Amino acid sequence: MHKWVAAALAASITVGLAPAFAAPDDASSRTATPAEQESFFDWYGARHAGRGLLRPQFNVIREEGKRGKRGKRRVTAIVDGPAQRAVLPLCRQPRAVYEYDPRASKETRWSESGPPQTLVWIHHAPQCGAQPDTPVRLFQPLAEMDILMLLQQYPSILGSARLLMAGNTSCAPSRSRGYRLTGLDRGKDGLPVLVFASDIAGEARVSVRRTRNELLPWSVACSGAR
């Protein structure tokens, strides 16, 4: 295995290894195994020769099984590309998610899960620097100035949207909860949408209209805890 693969593997293995007392199949308590991680580096390196690989994030989840049985273990690897400066002070970063199939051949054991993603955030410096702890996912293309204004004004938009939540049966029970911005989307009516995750695992979608240089909430929709 190439030196860069070994170095990256060693760095990633240090993140979140299972405790000594964890059960072997307890997916919630550990990251991918060293063998699974090595398999990804070999597969990725064979397809992207000469391309630098930022340290991937490995995730392991246990899917819900039928009739109370344990679901299958799903292993994914997240690879973020270099951050790029958009209109100041907006940053963009590409992200790809790969999924592991232990039953497939070595050459096809990993495959891209879904289309490429884009993360956005605000960074007041000439270079974008490191990705923040909570970047925002761009679900649909939006104009860069619209993205920037949404990221700058979302706290005040959320505050005003809580008034709309009071009159919405799906949102009223959680309108006073804490919310974190997780995504930017576009509704069927063409309006930009702020996607929030609540502190009780629900989601709120707030569509926004622009009035001159001010963004105002237009409608809200909420989903319960998943």
CSV table of C-alpha atoms in Angstrom, one decimal:
chain,number,residue,atom,x,y,z
A,1,MET,CA,0.0,0.0,0.0
A,2,HIS,CA,1.3,3.4,-0.9
A,3,LYS,CA,2.7,5.6,1.8
A,4,TRP,CA,-0.1,8.2,1.5
A,5,VAL,CA,-2.6,5.5,1.9
A,6,ALA,CA,-1.0,4.1,5.0
A,7,ALA,CA,-0.7,7.6,6.5
A,8,ALA,CA,-4.3,8.5,5.8
A,9,LEU,CA,-5.4,5.1,7.2
A,10,ALA,CA,-3.5,5.6,10.4
A,11,ALA,CA,-4.9,9.1,10.8
A,12,SER,CA,-8.5,8.0,10.3
A,13,ILE,CA,-8.3,4.9,12.5
A,14,THR,CA,-7.5,7.2,15.5
A,15,VAL,CA,-11.0,8.7,15.2
A,16,GLY,CA,-13.6,6.9,17.2
A,17,LEU,CA,-12.3,3.3,17.5
A,18,ALA,CA,-14.6,1.0,19.5
A,19,PRO,CA,-14.2,0.8,23.2
A,20,ALA,CA,-12.6,-2.5,24.4
A,21,PHE,CA,-15.9,-3.6,25.9
A,22,ALA,CA,-18.1,-2.9,22.8
A,23,ALA,CA,-19.8,-5.8,21.2
A,24,PRO,CA,-18.3,-6.7,17.7
A,25,ASP,CA,-21.5,-5.7,15.9
A,26,ASP,CA,-22.4,-2.6,18.0
A,27,ALA,CA,-22.4,-0.2,15.1
A,28,SER,CA,-23.3,2.8,17.2
A,29,SER,CA,-20.1,2.6,19.3
A,30,ARG,CA,-17.4,2.5,16.7
A,31,THR,CA,-16.3,3.5,13.2
A,32,ALA,CA,-15.5,1.3,10.3
A,33,THR,CA,-13.0,-1.5,10.9
A,34,PRO,CA,-9.4,-1.1,9.8
A,35,ALA,CA,-10.0,-3.7,7.1
A,36,GLU,CA,-13.0,-1.7,5.8
A,37,GLN,CA,-11.0,1.5,5.8
A,38,GLU,CA,-8.0,0.0,4.0
A,39,SER,CA,-10.4,-1.4,1.4
A,40,PHE,CA,-11.7,2.1,0.8
A,41,PHE,CA,-8.3,3.6,0.4
A,42,ASP,CA,-7.2,0.9,-2.0
A,43,TRP,CA,-10.4,1.3,-4.1
A,44,TYR,CA,-10.3,5.1,-4.1
A,45,GLY,CA,-6.6,5.2,-4.9
A,46,ALA,CA,-7.1,2.9,-7.9
A,47,ARG,CA,-9.7,5.2,-9.4
A,48,HIS,CA,-8.2,8.6,-8.5
A,49,ALA,CA,-4.5,8.1,-9.2
A,50,GLY,CA,-2.5,11.2,-8.4
A,51,ARG,CA,-5.4,13.0,-6.7
A,52,GLY,CA,-4.9,14.0,-3.1
A,53,LEU,CA,-7.3,12.6,-0.6
A,54,LEU,CA,-8.4,14.6,2.4
A,55,ARG,CA,-9.0,12.5,5.4
A,56,PRO,CA,-12.4,10.8,4.9
A,57,GLN,CA,-15.1,10.4,7.6
A,58,PHE,CA,-16.3,6.9,8.1
A,59,ASN,CA,-19.8,6.3,9.4
A,60,VAL,CA,-21.4,3.1,10.6
A,61,ILE,CA,-25.2,2.9,11.2
A,62,ARG,CA,-27.5,0.0,12.0
A,63,GLU,CA,-30.5,0.1,9.8
A,64,GLU,CA,-33.9,-0.7,11.3
A,65,GLY,CA,-34.8,-4.3,10.9
A,66,LYS,CA,-38.2,-5.9,10.3
A,67,ARG,CA,-40.2,-7.4,13.1
A,68,GLY,CA,-37.8,-6.3,15.8
A,69,LYS,CA,-34.8,-8.0,14.1
A,70,ARG,CA,-31.5,-6.1,13.8
A,71,GLY,CA,-31.0,-4.5,10.5
A,72,LYS,CA,-27.9,-4.7,8.3
A,73,ARG,CA,-24.9,-2.6,9.2
A,74,ARG,CA,-24.3,0.2,6.7
A,75,VAL,CA,-20.8,1.6,6.3
A,76,THR,CA,-20.1,4.8,4.4
A,77,ALA,CA,-17.1,7.0,3.7
A,78,ILE,CA,-17.4,10.8,3.2
A,79,VAL,CA,-14.8,12.6,1.1
A,80,ASP,CA,-14.7,16.4,1.0
A,81,GLY,CA,-12.8,18.2,-1.7
A,82,PRO,CA,-10.9,21.4,-1.3
A,83,ALA,CA,-12.9,24.4,-0.2
A,84,GLN,CA,-13.3,27.2,-2.9
A,85,ARG,CA,-13.9,30.9,-2.5
A,86,ALA,CA,-17.2,32.1,-4.0
A,87,VAL,CA,-18.5,35.6,-3.6
A,88,LEU,CA,-16.9,37.1,-0.5
A,89,PRO,CA,-17.3,35.9,2.2
A,90,LEU,CA,-18.9,32.7,0.9
A,91,CYS,CA,-17.1,29.3,0.7
A,92,ARG,CA,-18.2,26.2,-1.1
A,93,GLN,CA,-16.9,22.7,-0.8
A,94,PRO,CA,-17.8,19.5,-2.8
A,95,ARG,CA,-18.6,16.3,-0.9
A,96,ALA,CA,-19.0,12.7,-2.1
A,97,VAL,CA,-20.4,9.8,-0.1
A,98,TYR,CA,-19.4,6.2,-0.8
A,99,GLU,CA,-21.1,3.1,0.4
A,100,TYR,CA,-19.5,-0.3,1.2
A,101,ASP,CA,-20.9,-3.7,0.1
A,102,PRO,CA,-19.0,-6.5,1.8
A,103,ARG,CA,-20.5,-9.1,-0.6
A,104,ALA,CA,-19.2,-7.4,-3.8
A,105,SER,CA,-15.9,-8.1,-5.5
A,106,LYS,CA,-12.9,-6.1,-4.4
A,107,GLU,CA,-13.2,-3.8,-7.5
A,108,THR,CA,-16.8,-3.0,-6.8
A,109,ARG,CA,-17.0,-3.1,-3.1
A,110,TRP,CA,-17.4,0.7,-2.8
A,111,SER,CA,-19.7,2.8,-4.9
A,112,GLU,CA,-20.9,6.4,-4.8
A,113,SER,CA,-24.1,6.8,-2.8
A,114,GLY,CA,-26.2,9.5,-4.5
A,115,PRO,CA,-25.1,12.5,-6.5
A,116,PRO,CA,-22.3,14.8,-5.3
A,117,GLN,CA,-23.1,17.2,-2.5
A,118,THR,CA,-22.1,20.9,-1.9
A,119,LEU,CA,-21.4,22.4,1.5
A,120,VAL,CA,-21.5,26.2,2.1
A,121,TRP,CA,-20.4,28.5,4.9
A,122,ILE,CA,-19.3,32.0,5.7
A,123,HIS,CA,-15.6,32.7,6.4
A,124,HIS,CA,-14.2,36.2,6.7
A,125,ALA,CA,-10.7,35.7,5.3
A,126,PRO,CA,-9.1,35.6,1.9
A,127,GLN,CA,-8.8,31.8,2.1
A,128,CYS,CA,-11.7,29.6,3.1
A,129,GLY,CA,-9.6,27.6,5.6
A,130,ALA,CA,-10.9,24.6,7.4
A,131,GLN,CA,-14.5,23.5,7.2
A,132,PRO,CA,-16.6,24.6,10.2
A,133,ASP,CA,-18.2,22.1,12.6
A,134,THR,CA,-21.6,22.6,11.1
A,135,PRO,CA,-21.5,23.4,7.4
A,136,VAL,CA,-24.7,23.8,5.5
A,137,ARG,CA,-25.7,21.5,2.7
A,138,LEU,CA,-26.9,23.1,-0.6
A,139,PHE,CA,-29.7,20.8,-1.8
A,140,GLN,CA,-30.6,22.8,-4.9
A,141,PRO,CA,-28.6,25.4,-6.9
A,142,LEU,CA,-29.2,29.0,-5.7
A,143,ALA,CA,-27.6,32.3,-6.7
A,144,GLU,CA,-24.4,33.0,-4.7
A,145,MET,CA,-25.8,36.3,-3.4
A,146,ASP,CA,-29.0,34.5,-2.3
A,147,ILE,CA,-26.9,31.9,-0.5
A,148,LEU,CA,-24.9,34.5,1.3
A,149,MET,CA,-27.9,36.5,2.4
A,150,LEU,CA,-29.7,33.3,3.6
A,151,LEU,CA,-26.6,32.4,5.7
A,152,GLN,CA,-26.3,35.9,7.1
A,153,GLN,CA,-30.0,36.5,7.9
A,154,TYR,CA,-31.2,33.0,8.9
A,155,PRO,CA,-31.3,33.8,12.7
A,156,SER,CA,-33.7,36.7,12.2
A,157,ILE,CA,-35.7,34.7,9.6
A,158,LEU,CA,-36.1,31.8,12.1
A,159,GLY,CA,-37.2,34.2,14.8
A,160,SER,CA,-40.0,35.6,12.6
A,161,ALA,CA,-40.9,32.1,11.4
A,162,ARG,CA,-41.8,31.1,14.9
A,163,LEU,CA,-44.8,33.3,14.6
A,164,LEU,CA,-45.9,31.3,11.6
A,165,MET,CA,-45.2,28.1,13.4
A,166,ALA,CA,-47.8,29.0,16.0
A,167,GLY,CA,-50.5,28.8,13.4
A,168,ASN,CA,-49.3,25.6,11.8
A,169,THR,CA,-50.5,22.3,13.4
A,170,SER,CA,-47.3,20.4,12.4
A,171,CYS,CA,-45.0,23.1,13.8
A,172,ALA,CA,-46.8,24.5,16.8
A,173,PRO,CA,-45.7,21.8,19.3
A,174,SER,CA,-42.0,22.4,18.5
A,175,ARG,CA,-41.9,26.2,17.7
A,176,SER,CA,-40.1,27.0,21.0
A,177,ARG,CA,-37.4,24.3,20.5
A,178,GLY,CA,-33.8,25.0,19.5
A,179,TYR,CA,-33.1,24.8,15.7
A,180,ARG,CA,-29.9,24.4,13.8
A,181,LEU,CA,-29.5,25.3,10.1
A,182,THR,CA,-28.6,22.2,8.1
A,183,GLY,CA,-29.5,23.0,4.5
A,184,LEU,CA,-30.6,25.3,1.8
A,185,ASP,CA,-33.2,24.1,-0.7
A,186,ARG,CA,-35.6,25.4,-3.3
A,187,GLY,CA,-39.4,24.8,-3.0
A,188,LYS,CA,-41.7,23.8,-5.8
A,189,ASP,CA,-42.8,27.4,-6.1
A,190,GLY,CA,-39.2,28.4,-6.7
A,191,LEU,CA,-38.7,30.1,-3.4
A,192,PRO,CA,-35.5,29.4,-1.4
A,193,VAL,CA,-36.0,27.2,1.6
A,194,LEU,CA,-34.1,27.1,4.9
A,195,VAL,CA,-33.9,23.6,6.4
A,196,PHE,CA,-33.5,23.4,10.1
A,197,ALA,CA,-33.0,20.4,12.4
A,198,SER,CA,-34.6,20.7,15.8
A,199,ASP,CA,-33.1,19.6,19.1
A,200,ILE,CA,-35.7,16.8,19.3
A,201,ALA,CA,-34.7,15.3,15.9
A,202,GLY,CA,-37.6,16.9,13.9
A,203,GLU,CA,-37.2,19.2,10.9
A,204,ALA,CA,-38.5,22.6,9.9
A,205,ARG,CA,-38.5,24.0,6.4
A,206,VAL,CA,-39.0,27.7,6.1
A,207,SER,CA,-39.6,29.2,2.6
A,208,VAL,CA,-38.3,32.8,2.2
A,209,ARG,CA,-39.3,35.8,0.1
A,210,ARG,CA,-37.1,38.8,-0.6
A,211,THR,CA,-38.2,42.3,0.0
A,212,ARG,CA,-35.5,44.6,-1.2
A,213,ASN,CA,-32.5,43.6,0.9
A,214,GLU,CA,-34.5,41.9,3.6
A,215,LEU,CA,-35.5,38.2,3.6
A,216,LEU,CA,-38.8,37.3,5.3
A,217,PRO,CA,-40.4,33.9,6.1
A,218,TRP,CA,-43.2,33.1,3.8
A,219,SER,CA,-44.4,29.6,4.9
A,220,VAL,CA,-43.3,26.8,7.2
A,221,ALA,CA,-43.6,23.0,7.2
A,222,CYS,CA,-42.5,20.7,10.0
A,223,SER,CA,-41.9,17.0,10.4
A,224,GLY,CA,-41.9,15.1,13.7
A,225,ALA,CA,-39.1,13.3,15.4
A,226,ARG,CA,-37.7,10.5,13.2
